[in-house]
Every structure is written in structure tokens, then in C-alpha cells.
C-alpha atoms as an extended CHARMM CRD file, in Angstrom:
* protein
*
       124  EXT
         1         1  UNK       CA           -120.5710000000       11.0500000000        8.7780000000  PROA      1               0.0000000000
         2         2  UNK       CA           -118.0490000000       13.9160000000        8.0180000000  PROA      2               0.0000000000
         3         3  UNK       CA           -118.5570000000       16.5660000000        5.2880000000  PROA      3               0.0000000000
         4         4  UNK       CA           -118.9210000000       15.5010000000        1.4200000000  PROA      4               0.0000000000
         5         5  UNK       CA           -116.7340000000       18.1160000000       -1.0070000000  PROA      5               0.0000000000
         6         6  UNK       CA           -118.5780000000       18.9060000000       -4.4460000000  PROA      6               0.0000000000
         7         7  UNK       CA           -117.5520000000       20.9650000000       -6.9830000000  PROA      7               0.0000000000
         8         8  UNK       CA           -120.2010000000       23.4660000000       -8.4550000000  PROA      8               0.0000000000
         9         9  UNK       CA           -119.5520000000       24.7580000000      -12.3280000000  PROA      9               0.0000000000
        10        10  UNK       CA           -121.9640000000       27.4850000000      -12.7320000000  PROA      10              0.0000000000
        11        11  UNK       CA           -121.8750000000       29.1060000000      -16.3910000000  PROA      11              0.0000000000
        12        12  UNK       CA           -124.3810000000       29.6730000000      -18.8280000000  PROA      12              0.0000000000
        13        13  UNK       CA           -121.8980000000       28.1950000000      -21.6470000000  PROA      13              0.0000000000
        14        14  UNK       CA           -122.0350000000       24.5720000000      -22.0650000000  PROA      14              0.0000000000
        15        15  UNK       CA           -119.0460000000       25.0920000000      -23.7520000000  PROA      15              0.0000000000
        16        16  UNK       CA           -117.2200000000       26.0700000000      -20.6990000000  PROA      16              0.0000000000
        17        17  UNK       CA           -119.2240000000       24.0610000000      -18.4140000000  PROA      17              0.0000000000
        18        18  UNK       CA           -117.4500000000       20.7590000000      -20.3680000000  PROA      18              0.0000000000
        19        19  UNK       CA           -114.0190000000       22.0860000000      -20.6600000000  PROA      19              0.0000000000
        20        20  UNK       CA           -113.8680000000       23.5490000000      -17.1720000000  PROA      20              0.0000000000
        21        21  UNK       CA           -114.8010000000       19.3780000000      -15.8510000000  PROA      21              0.0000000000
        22        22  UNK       CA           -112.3010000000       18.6760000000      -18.5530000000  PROA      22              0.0000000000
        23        23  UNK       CA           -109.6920000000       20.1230000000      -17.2830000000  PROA      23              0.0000000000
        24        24  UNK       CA           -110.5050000000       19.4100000000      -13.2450000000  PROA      24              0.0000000000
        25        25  UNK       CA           -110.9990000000       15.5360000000      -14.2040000000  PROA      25              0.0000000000
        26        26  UNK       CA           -107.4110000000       15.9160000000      -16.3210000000  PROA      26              0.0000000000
        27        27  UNK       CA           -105.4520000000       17.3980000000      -13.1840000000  PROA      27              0.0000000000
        28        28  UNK       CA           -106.9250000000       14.1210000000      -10.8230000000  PROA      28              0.0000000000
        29        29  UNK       CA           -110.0380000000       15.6850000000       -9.4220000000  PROA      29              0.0000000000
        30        30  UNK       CA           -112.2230000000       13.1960000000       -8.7220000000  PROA      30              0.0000000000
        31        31  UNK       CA           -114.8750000000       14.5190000000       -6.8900000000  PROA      31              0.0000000000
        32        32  UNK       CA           -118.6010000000       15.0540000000       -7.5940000000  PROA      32              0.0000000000
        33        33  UNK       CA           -118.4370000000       17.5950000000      -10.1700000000  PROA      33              0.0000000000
        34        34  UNK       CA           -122.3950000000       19.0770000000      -10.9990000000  PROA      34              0.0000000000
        35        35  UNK       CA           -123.1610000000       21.5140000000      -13.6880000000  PROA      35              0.0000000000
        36        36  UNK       CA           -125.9180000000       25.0070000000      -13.2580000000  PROA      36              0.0000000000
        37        37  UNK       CA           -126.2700000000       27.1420000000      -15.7490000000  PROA      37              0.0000000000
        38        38  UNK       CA           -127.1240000000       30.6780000000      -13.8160000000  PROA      38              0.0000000000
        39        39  UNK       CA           -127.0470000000       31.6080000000       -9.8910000000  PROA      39              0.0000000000
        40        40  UNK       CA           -130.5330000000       31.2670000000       -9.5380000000  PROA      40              0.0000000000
        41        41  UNK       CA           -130.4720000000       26.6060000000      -10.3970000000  PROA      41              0.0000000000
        42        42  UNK       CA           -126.7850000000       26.8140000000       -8.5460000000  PROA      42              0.0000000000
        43        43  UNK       CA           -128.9180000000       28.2350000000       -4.7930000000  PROA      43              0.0000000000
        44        44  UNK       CA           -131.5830000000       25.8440000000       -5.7870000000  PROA      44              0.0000000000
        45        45  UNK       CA           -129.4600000000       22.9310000000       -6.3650000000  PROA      45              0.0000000000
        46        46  UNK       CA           -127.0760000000       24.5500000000       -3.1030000000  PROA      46              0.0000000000
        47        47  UNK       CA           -130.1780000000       24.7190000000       -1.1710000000  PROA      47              0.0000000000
        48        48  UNK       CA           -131.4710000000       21.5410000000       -1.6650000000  PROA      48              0.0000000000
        49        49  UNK       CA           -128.2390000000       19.7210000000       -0.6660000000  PROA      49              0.0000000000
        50        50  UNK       CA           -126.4360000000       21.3870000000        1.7810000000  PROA      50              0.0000000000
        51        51  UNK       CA           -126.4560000000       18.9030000000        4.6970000000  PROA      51              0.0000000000
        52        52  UNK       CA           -122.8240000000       17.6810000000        5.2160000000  PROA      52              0.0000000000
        53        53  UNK       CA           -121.3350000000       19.1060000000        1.8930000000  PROA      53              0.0000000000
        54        54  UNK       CA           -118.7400000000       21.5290000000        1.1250000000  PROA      54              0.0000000000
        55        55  UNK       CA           -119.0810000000       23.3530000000       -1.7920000000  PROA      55              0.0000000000
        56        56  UNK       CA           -116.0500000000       24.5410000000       -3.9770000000  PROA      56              0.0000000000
        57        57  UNK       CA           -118.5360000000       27.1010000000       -6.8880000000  PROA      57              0.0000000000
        58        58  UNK       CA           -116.5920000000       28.2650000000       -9.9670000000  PROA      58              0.0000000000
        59        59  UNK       CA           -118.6060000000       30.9740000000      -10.7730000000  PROA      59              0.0000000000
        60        60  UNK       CA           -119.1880000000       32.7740000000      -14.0140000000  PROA      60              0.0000000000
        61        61  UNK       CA           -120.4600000000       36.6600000000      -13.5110000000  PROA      61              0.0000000000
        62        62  UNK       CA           -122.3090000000       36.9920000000      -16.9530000000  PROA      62              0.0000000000
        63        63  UNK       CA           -125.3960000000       34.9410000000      -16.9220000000  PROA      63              0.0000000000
        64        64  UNK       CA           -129.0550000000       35.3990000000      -17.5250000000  PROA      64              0.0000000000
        65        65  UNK       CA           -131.9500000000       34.8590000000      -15.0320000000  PROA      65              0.0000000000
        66        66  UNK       CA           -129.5610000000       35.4580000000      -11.8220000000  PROA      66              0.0000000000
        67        67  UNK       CA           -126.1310000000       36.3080000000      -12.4810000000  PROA      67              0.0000000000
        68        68  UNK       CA           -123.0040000000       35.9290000000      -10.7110000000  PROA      68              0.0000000000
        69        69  UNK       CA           -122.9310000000       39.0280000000       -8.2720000000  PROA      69              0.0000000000
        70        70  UNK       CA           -126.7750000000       38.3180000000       -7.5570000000  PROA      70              0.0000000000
        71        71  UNK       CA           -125.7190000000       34.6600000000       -6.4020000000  PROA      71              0.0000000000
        72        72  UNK       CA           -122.7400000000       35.7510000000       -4.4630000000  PROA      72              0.0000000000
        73        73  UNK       CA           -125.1970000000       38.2450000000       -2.6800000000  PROA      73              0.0000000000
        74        74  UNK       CA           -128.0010000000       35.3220000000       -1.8640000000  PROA      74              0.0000000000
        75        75  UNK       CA           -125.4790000000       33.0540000000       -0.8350000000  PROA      75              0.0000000000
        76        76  UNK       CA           -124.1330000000       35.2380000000        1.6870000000  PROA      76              0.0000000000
        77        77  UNK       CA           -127.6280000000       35.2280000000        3.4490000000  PROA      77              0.0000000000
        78        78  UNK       CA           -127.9050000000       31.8060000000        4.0380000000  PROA      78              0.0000000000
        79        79  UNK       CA           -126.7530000000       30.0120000000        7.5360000000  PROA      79              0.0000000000
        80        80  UNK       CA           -124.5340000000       27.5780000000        5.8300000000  PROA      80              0.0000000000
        81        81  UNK       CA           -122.4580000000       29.8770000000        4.0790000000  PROA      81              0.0000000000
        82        82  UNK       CA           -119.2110000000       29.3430000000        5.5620000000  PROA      82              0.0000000000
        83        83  UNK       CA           -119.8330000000       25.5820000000        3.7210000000  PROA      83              0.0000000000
        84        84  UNK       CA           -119.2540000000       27.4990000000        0.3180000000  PROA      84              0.0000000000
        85        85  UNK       CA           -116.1870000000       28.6860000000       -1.3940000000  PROA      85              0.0000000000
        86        86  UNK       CA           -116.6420000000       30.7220000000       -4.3000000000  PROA      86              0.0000000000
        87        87  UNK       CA           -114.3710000000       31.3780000000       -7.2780000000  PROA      87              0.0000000000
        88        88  UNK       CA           -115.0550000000       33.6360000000       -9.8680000000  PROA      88              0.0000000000
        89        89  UNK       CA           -113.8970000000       32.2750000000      -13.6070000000  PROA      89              0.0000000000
        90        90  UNK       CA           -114.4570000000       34.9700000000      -16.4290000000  PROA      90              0.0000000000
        91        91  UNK       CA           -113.7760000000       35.6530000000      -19.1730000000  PROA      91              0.0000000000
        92        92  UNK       CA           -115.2030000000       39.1860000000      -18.6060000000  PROA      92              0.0000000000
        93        93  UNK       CA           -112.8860000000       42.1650000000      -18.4680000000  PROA      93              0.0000000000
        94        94  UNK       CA           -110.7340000000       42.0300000000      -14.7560000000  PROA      94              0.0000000000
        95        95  UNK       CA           -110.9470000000       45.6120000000      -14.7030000000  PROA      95              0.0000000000
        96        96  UNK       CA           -115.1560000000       45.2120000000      -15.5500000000  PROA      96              0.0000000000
        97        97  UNK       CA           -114.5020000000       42.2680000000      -12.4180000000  PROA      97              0.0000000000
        98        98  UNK       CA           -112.8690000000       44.2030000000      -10.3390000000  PROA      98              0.0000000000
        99        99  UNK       CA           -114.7510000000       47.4550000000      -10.3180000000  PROA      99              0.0000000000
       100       100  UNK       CA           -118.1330000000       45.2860000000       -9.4750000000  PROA      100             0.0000000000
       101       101  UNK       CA           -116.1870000000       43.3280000000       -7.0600000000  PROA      101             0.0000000000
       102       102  UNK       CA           -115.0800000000       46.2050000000       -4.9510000000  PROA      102             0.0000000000
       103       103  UNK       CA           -118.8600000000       47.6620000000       -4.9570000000  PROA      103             0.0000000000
       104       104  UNK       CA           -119.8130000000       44.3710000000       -3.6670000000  PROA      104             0.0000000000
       105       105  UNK       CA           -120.1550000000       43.7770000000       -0.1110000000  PROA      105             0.0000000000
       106       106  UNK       CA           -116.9770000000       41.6130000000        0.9220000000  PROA      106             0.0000000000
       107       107  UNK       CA           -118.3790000000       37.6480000000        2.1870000000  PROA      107             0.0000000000
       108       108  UNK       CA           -115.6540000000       36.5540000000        4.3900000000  PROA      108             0.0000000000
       109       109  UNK       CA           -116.4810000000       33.0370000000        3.8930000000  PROA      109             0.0000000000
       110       110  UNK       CA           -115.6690000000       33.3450000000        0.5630000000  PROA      110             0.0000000000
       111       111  UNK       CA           -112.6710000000       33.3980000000       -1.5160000000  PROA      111             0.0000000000
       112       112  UNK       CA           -113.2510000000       35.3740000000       -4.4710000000  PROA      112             0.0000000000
       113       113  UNK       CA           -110.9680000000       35.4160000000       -7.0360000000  PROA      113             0.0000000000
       114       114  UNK       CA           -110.5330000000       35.8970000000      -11.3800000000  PROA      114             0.0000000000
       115       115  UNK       CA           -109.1060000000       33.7240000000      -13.7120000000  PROA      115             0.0000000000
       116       116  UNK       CA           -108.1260000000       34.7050000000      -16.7310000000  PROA      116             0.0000000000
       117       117  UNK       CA           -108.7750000000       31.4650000000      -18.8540000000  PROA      117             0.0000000000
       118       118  UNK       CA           -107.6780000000       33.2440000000      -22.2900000000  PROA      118             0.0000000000
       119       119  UNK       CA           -105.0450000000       31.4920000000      -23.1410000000  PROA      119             0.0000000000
       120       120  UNK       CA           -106.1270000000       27.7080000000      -22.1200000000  PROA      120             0.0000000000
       121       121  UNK       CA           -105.9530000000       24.9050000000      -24.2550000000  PROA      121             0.0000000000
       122       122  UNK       CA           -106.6750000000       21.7580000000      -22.7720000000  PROA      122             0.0000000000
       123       123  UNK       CA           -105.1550000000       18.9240000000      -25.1050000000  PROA      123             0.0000000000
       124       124  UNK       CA           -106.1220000000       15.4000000000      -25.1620000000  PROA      124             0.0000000000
């Protein structure tokens, strides 16, 4: 059986955990689409189904209990890793993002990147 691609939204805001599947399901992504709401349930739930997925995360960096540079750094440990894609979506300052980003070791397997989602309106 090949690989199974889920999407991970990972943000303490249920607010922007509904509009960020909003908008994905309104653009024709129709993939499994599952919800965390810090780093520490998105490695649990990562962890406990990781045979023959492909994860896409959309990460926020803010969050309590284990936030995003804390998951980016457990992730990078794990054997599977190259099975996860990470993108960073903040609305925390780029220059705040960037800074932390370049302290951060760099995970090859992983595309990091910010969008700025300040202006987005998603109409019905």
C-alpha cells in the first residue's frame, strides 16, 4: 500500500484551526485534514500514526504546553522525519520568526516557511 498524505493544523486558536480547513477545503483539498492544538498532541498524534503517511504540518510558533520551535526540534529526532513537511503560519512578527528561525538548527527535511495571513478573508 503506498503512502497516505494528511494535513496537520497545529494552532492553539480554534479560530484559526477552522478557517485555515476553510480555506484548504475551499481551494479543492480533499485530504484528511486533523486538528492539534500545541506541538506536544501534534508528535503524539504524529507518533502514533506514522506508518505509510506523509505529513504536510502548518505550524503555528506561539502555543502553550510545547510550542512551535520545541516541535520542530522533536520532530527532527525522530527516524521518520523525512515523512514530514513543516510550514510555519503566524501571525507573529516575521522579523520575531525569522530571528528564532535562524537560531534554530536548519532540518533539511523540512520546508520551513512564514505566511503572513493578515490580510485574508475567506468569503463564502
Amino acid at each position: 500500500m503506498g503512502d497516505q498524505f494528511k494535513i496537520l493544523l497545529v494552532d492553539d486558536d480554534p479560530v484559526f484551526l477552522f478557517l485555515h480547513e476553510k480555506l484548504l477545503r475551499k481551494v479543492g483539498i480533499e485530504v484528511s485534514i486533523d486538528k492539534c492544538s500545541d506541538g506536544q498532541q501534534a508528535l503524539a498524534y504524529i507518533e502514533s500514526d506514522h506508518e505509510e503517511n506523509v505529513f504536510c504540518v502548518l505550524l503555528d510558533i506561539n502555543m502553550p504546553v510545547m510550542n512551535g520551535w520545541e516541535f520542530l526540534r522533536s520532530i527532527q529526532r525522530l527516524p521518520y522525519n523525512a515523512s514530514i513537511n513543516v510550514f510555519i503560519v503566524s501571525s507573529a512578527s516575521r522579523m520575531v520568526n525569522a530571528t528564532k528561525k535562524s537560531s534554530s538548527p536548519r532540518l533539511p527535511a523540512h520546508s520551513i516557511s512564514h505566511i503572513d495571513l493578515g490580510g485574508l478573508q475567506i468569503c463564502p
